[in-house]
Tab-separated table of C-alpha atoms in Angstrom:
chain	number	residue	atom	x	y	z
I	1	ASN	CA	-25.300	231.090	19.349
I	2	ALA	CA	-24.776	227.909	20.819
I	3	GLY	CA	-23.492	226.294	17.932
I	4	VAL	CA	-23.169	222.329	18.343
I	5	THR	CA	-24.753	220.724	21.454
I	6	GLN	CA	-24.271	217.386	22.801
I	7	THR	CA	-26.263	215.806	25.245
I	8	PRO	CA	-25.674	214.016	27.831
I	9	LYS	CA	-21.989	214.701	28.294
I	10	PHE	CA	-21.416	211.617	30.147
I	11	ARG	CA	-23.079	208.370	30.763
I	12	VAL	CA	-22.619	204.902	31.977
I	13	LEU	CA	-24.308	202.218	30.606
I	14	LYS	CA	-24.785	198.361	31.457
I	15	THR	CA	-24.457	195.854	28.461
I	16	GLY	CA	-27.852	195.277	26.663
I	17	GLN	CA	-29.151	198.734	28.245
I	18	SER	CA	-30.214	201.060	25.243
I	19	MET	CA	-29.870	205.184	25.104
I	20	THR	CA	-29.765	207.936	22.873
I	21	LEU	CA	-27.472	210.758	22.136
I	22	LEU	CA	-29.126	214.140	21.017
I	23	CYS	CA	-27.251	216.419	18.920
I	24	ALA	CA	-28.508	219.930	18.380
I	25	GLN	CA	-27.445	222.701	15.780
I	26	ASP	CA	-28.807	226.372	15.828
I	27	MET	CA	-26.784	227.412	12.743
I	28	ASN	CA	-29.301	226.041	10.354
I	29	HIS	CA	-27.013	223.491	8.799
I	30	GLU	CA	-28.007	220.838	6.374
I	31	TYR	CA	-25.665	218.250	7.221
I	32	MET	CA	-24.969	216.559	10.452
I	33	TYR	CA	-22.698	213.899	11.389
I	34	TRP	CA	-21.968	211.133	14.264
I	35	TYR	CA	-18.257	210.340	15.029
I	36	ARG	CA	-16.925	208.110	17.411
I	37	GLN	CA	-13.374	208.212	18.717
I	38	ASP	CA	-11.774	205.349	20.612
I	39	PRO	CA	-8.327	206.086	22.828
I	40	GLY	CA	-5.438	206.872	20.641
I	41	MET	CA	-7.238	206.633	17.599
I	42	GLY	CA	-8.840	209.054	15.173
I	43	LEU	CA	-12.539	209.744	14.262
I	44	ARG	CA	-14.749	207.328	12.643
I	45	LEU	CA	-17.694	208.178	10.811
I	46	ILE	CA	-20.966	206.315	12.244
I	47	HIS	CA	-23.918	207.668	10.530
I	48	TYR	CA	-24.694	211.265	8.562
I	49	SER	CA	-27.548	213.169	7.275
I	50	VAL	CA	-27.620	215.459	4.356
I	51	GLY	CA	-30.796	217.073	5.205
I	52	GLU	CA	-33.807	216.611	7.348
I	53	GLY	CA	-35.532	213.255	7.099
I	54	THR	CA	-32.446	211.490	5.554
I	55	THR	CA	-29.867	209.400	7.096
I	56	ALA	CA	-27.056	207.379	5.423
I	57	LYS	CA	-24.373	205.285	6.757
I	58	GLY	CA	-20.715	206.057	7.466
I	59	GLU	CA	-17.800	203.496	8.206
I	60	VAL	CA	-18.943	201.789	11.339
I	61	PRO	CA	-22.631	202.095	11.599
I	62	ASP	CA	-23.284	198.379	12.840
I	63	GLY	CA	-25.314	198.698	16.017
I	64	TYR	CA	-26.458	202.124	15.941
I	65	ASN	CA	-29.526	204.104	14.691
I	66	VAL	CA	-30.198	207.797	13.769
I	67	SER	CA	-32.915	209.914	12.844
I	68	ARG	CA	-33.384	213.426	11.520
I	69	LEU	CA	-36.890	214.265	12.144
I	70	LYS	CA	-36.173	217.958	12.525
I	71	LYS	CA	-33.403	219.948	10.664
I	72	GLN	CA	-31.679	221.068	13.814
I	73	ASN	CA	-31.302	217.740	15.628
I	74	PHE	CA	-29.480	214.323	14.947
I	75	LEU	CA	-30.279	211.545	17.152
I	76	LEU	CA	-27.989	208.632	17.768
I	77	GLY	CA	-29.457	205.518	19.665
I	78	LEU	CA	-27.735	202.179	20.813
I	79	GLU	CA	-30.621	199.977	21.022
I	80	SER	CA	-28.453	197.203	22.990
I	81	ALA	CA	-25.199	198.637	24.240
I	82	ALA	CA	-22.107	196.393	24.196
I	83	PRO	CA	-18.835	196.890	25.660
I	84	SER	CA	-17.073	197.551	22.458
I	85	GLN	CA	-19.448	200.931	21.954
I	86	THR	CA	-17.478	202.531	24.752
I	87	SER	CA	-16.254	205.465	23.390
I	88	VAL	CA	-16.619	209.258	23.139
I	89	TYR	CA	-19.050	210.430	20.575
I	90	PHE	CA	-18.642	213.690	18.494
I	91	CYS	CA	-21.610	215.411	16.543
I	92	ALA	CA	-20.793	217.820	14.060
I	93	SER	CA	-22.787	220.078	11.415
I	94	ASN	CA	-22.014	221.444	7.920
I	95	ARG	CA	-23.702	223.992	6.036
I	96	GLY	CA	-23.656	221.677	2.831
I	97	GLY	CA	-22.093	222.184	-0.783
I	98	GLN	CA	-18.616	221.653	-1.812
I	99	SER	CA	-16.447	223.559	0.595
I	100	GLY	CA	-18.289	224.218	4.002
I	101	GLU	CA	-16.449	223.252	7.312
I	102	LEU	CA	-17.651	221.112	9.934
I	103	PHE	CA	-18.472	222.201	13.320
I	104	PHE	CA	-18.074	219.968	16.170
I	105	GLY	CA	-19.790	219.339	19.750
I	106	GLU	CA	-17.816	218.847	22.846
I	107	GLY	CA	-18.200	215.321	22.845
I	108	SER	CA	-20.135	212.550	24.782
I	109	ARG	CA	-18.528	210.023	26.657
I	110	LEU	CA	-19.916	206.613	26.823
I	111	THR	CA	-19.005	203.577	29.067
I	112	VAL	CA	-20.612	200.449	28.643
I	113	LEU	CA	-19.982	197.837	31.349
D	1	ASP	CA	-12.128	207.517	-1.595
D	2	ALA	CA	-9.124	209.511	-1.553
D	3	LYS	CA	-6.731	208.522	1.420
D	4	THR	CA	-4.203	210.452	3.247
D	5	THR	CA	-0.972	209.766	4.705
D	6	GLN	CA	0.509	211.646	7.668
D	7	PRO	CA	3.547	211.121	9.750
D	8	PRO	CA	2.560	209.676	13.280
D	9	SER	CA	4.220	212.494	15.433
D	10	MET	CA	6.527	215.542	14.898
D	11	ASP	CA	7.977	217.973	17.168
D	12	CYS	CA	8.455	221.818	17.114
D	13	ALA	CA	10.111	224.535	18.866
D	14	GLU	CA	8.227	227.095	20.356
D	15	GLY	CA	8.300	230.230	18.105
D	16	ARG	CA	9.659	228.126	14.983
D	17	ALA	CA	7.355	227.241	12.271
D	18	ALA	CA	5.854	224.042	12.065
D	19	ASN	CA	5.260	222.084	8.823
D	20	LEU	CA	3.274	219.102	8.729
D	21	PRO	CA	3.233	217.093	5.481
D	22	CYS	CA	-0.087	215.406	3.875
D	23	ASN	CA	0.347	212.711	0.995
D	24	HIS	CA	-3.004	212.415	-1.066
D	25	SER	CA	-1.683	210.909	-4.357
D	26	THR	CA	-5.360	209.333	-5.394
D	27	ILE	CA	-6.887	212.651	-4.730
D	28	SER	CA	-9.627	213.685	-7.467
D	29	GLY	CA	-9.645	216.699	-9.520
D	30	ASN	CA	-13.076	217.805	-7.359
D	31	GLU	CA	-11.838	216.934	-3.838
D	32	TYR	CA	-10.832	219.500	-1.585
D	33	VAL	CA	-8.043	218.764	1.181
D	34	TYR	CA	-8.946	220.137	4.627
D	35	TRP	CA	-7.212	220.210	7.712
D	36	TYR	CA	-8.373	220.275	11.416
D	37	ARG	CA	-6.917	219.741	14.838
D	38	GLN	CA	-8.043	218.230	17.814
D	39	ILE	CA	-6.545	219.788	21.267
D	40	HIS	CA	-6.604	217.000	24.067
D	41	SER	CA	-10.197	215.281	23.634
D	42	GLN	CA	-12.092	218.102	22.265
D	43	GLY	CA	-13.996	218.485	19.428
D	44	PRO	CA	-12.101	218.557	16.467
D	45	GLN	CA	-11.382	222.373	14.929
D	46	TYR	CA	-11.501	223.273	11.724
D	47	ILE	CA	-8.193	225.177	10.343
D	48	ILE	CA	-8.031	225.459	6.671
D	49	HIS	CA	-8.976	223.961	3.333
D	50	GLY	CA	-8.065	224.542	-0.791
D	51	LEU	CA	-8.775	223.143	-3.886
D	52	LYS	CA	-5.735	223.683	-5.908
D	53	ASN	CA	-4.157	227.154	-4.889
D	54	ASN	CA	-2.066	228.065	-1.695
D	55	GLU	CA	-4.307	229.286	1.116
D	56	THR	CA	-3.734	231.453	4.104
D	57	ASN	CA	-6.101	232.437	6.885
D	58	GLU	CA	-5.260	233.831	10.652
D	59	MET	CA	-4.291	230.356	11.823
D	60	ALA	CA	-2.055	228.764	9.011
D	61	SER	CA	-1.175	228.540	5.349
D	62	LEU	CA	-1.705	225.411	3.286
D	63	ILE	CA	0.584	224.740	0.533
D	64	ILE	CA	-0.657	222.136	-2.042
D	65	THR	CA	1.547	220.934	-4.731
D	66	GLU	CA	0.862	221.605	-8.461
D	67	ASP	CA	-0.035	217.852	-8.999
D	68	ARG	CA	-2.326	218.220	-5.814
D	69	LYS	CA	-0.795	214.559	-4.588
D	70	SER	CA	0.609	216.362	-1.490
D	71	SER	CA	0.055	219.300	0.746
D	72	THR	CA	1.615	220.951	3.817
D	73	LEU	CA	0.154	222.706	6.635
D	74	ILE	CA	2.160	225.668	7.763
D	75	LEU	CA	1.794	226.981	11.264
D	76	PRO	CA	4.238	229.982	11.016
D	77	HIS	CA	5.244	230.666	14.378
D	78	ALA	CA	4.019	227.788	16.712
D	79	THR	CA	3.056	228.233	20.528
D	80	LEU	CA	2.704	225.539	23.293
D	81	ARG	CA	-1.175	225.958	22.663
D	82	ASP	CA	-0.769	224.748	19.201
D	83	THR	CA	0.189	220.793	20.547
D	84	ALA	CA	-2.598	219.013	19.219
D	85	VAL	CA	-3.333	216.224	16.717
D	86	TYR	CA	-3.812	217.436	13.098
D	87	TYR	CA	-5.645	215.659	10.699
D	88	CYS	CA	-5.565	215.941	6.875
D	89	ILE	CA	-8.715	215.082	5.152
D	90	VAL	CA	-9.907	214.792	1.688
D	91	ARG	CA	-13.492	215.806	1.115
D	92	ILE	CA	-15.696	213.228	-1.025
D	93	TYR	CA	-17.561	215.294	-2.904
D	94	ASN	CA	-20.476	213.159	-4.277
D	95	GLN	CA	-21.010	211.379	-1.028
D	96	GLY	CA	-22.924	213.871	0.962
D	97	GLY	CA	-19.649	215.719	1.670
D	98	LYS	CA	-18.602	213.468	4.713
D	99	LEU	CA	-15.313	213.866	5.844
D	100	ILE	CA	-13.338	210.420	6.669
D	101	PHE	CA	-10.629	211.065	9.508
D	102	GLY	CA	-7.053	209.083	9.259
D	103	GLN	CA	-4.872	208.707	12.388
D	104	GLY	CA	-3.295	212.175	12.087
D	105	THR	CA	-0.181	213.638	13.353
D	106	GLU	CA	0.371	214.257	16.851
D	107	LEU	CA	2.297	217.701	16.788
D	108	SER	CA	4.179	218.774	20.240
D	109	VAL	CA	5.363	222.294	20.685
D	110	LYS	CA	8.170	222.365	22.994
D	111	PRO	CA	9.595	225.469	24.902
């Protein structure tokens, strides 16, 4: 039981390049989330999903797209990376319902030059 | 959305109780209070949550005031490994269960 796994863990991009971060969970959770964390800051919610085939915007969705084609996977895409998207990205999952806790991955560190 | 207010930093002596306060004066009746912590740059870790009653688990205790406008996370015997940023979060029930993180409290446990 691996929990929440994020790939890749590190990536360096040039401005304008595209990439996809993959989040996989093996707990059969309904809800999945993508957060970003900038140095010295708290986590900010980018997008989230309440079930397979659904997505919704969080606090800072601009510049990102997501897809949840399979229940266990939540993909975060950057179509045209910008230096402002340099951050650590965390994925999380939750079984759903009123009081479930979030399980987080270990983070993906992205640098955009 | 209910917002939370926490002190930016606190110190605690090793072996003593750490009491971390949180204000959430606009909390709604069906919103839960959650506490998470983040050690270094790891993924946040769930600690405890509650609705109106006080809660205790193997990690901590959560005390929620009767009017639910504030709460306190108690680490009964803090250790150096409890040094972390602690986040108090109010869960938005009717919006997919998303959790909005604030700035948190940076707790330093000192020998």
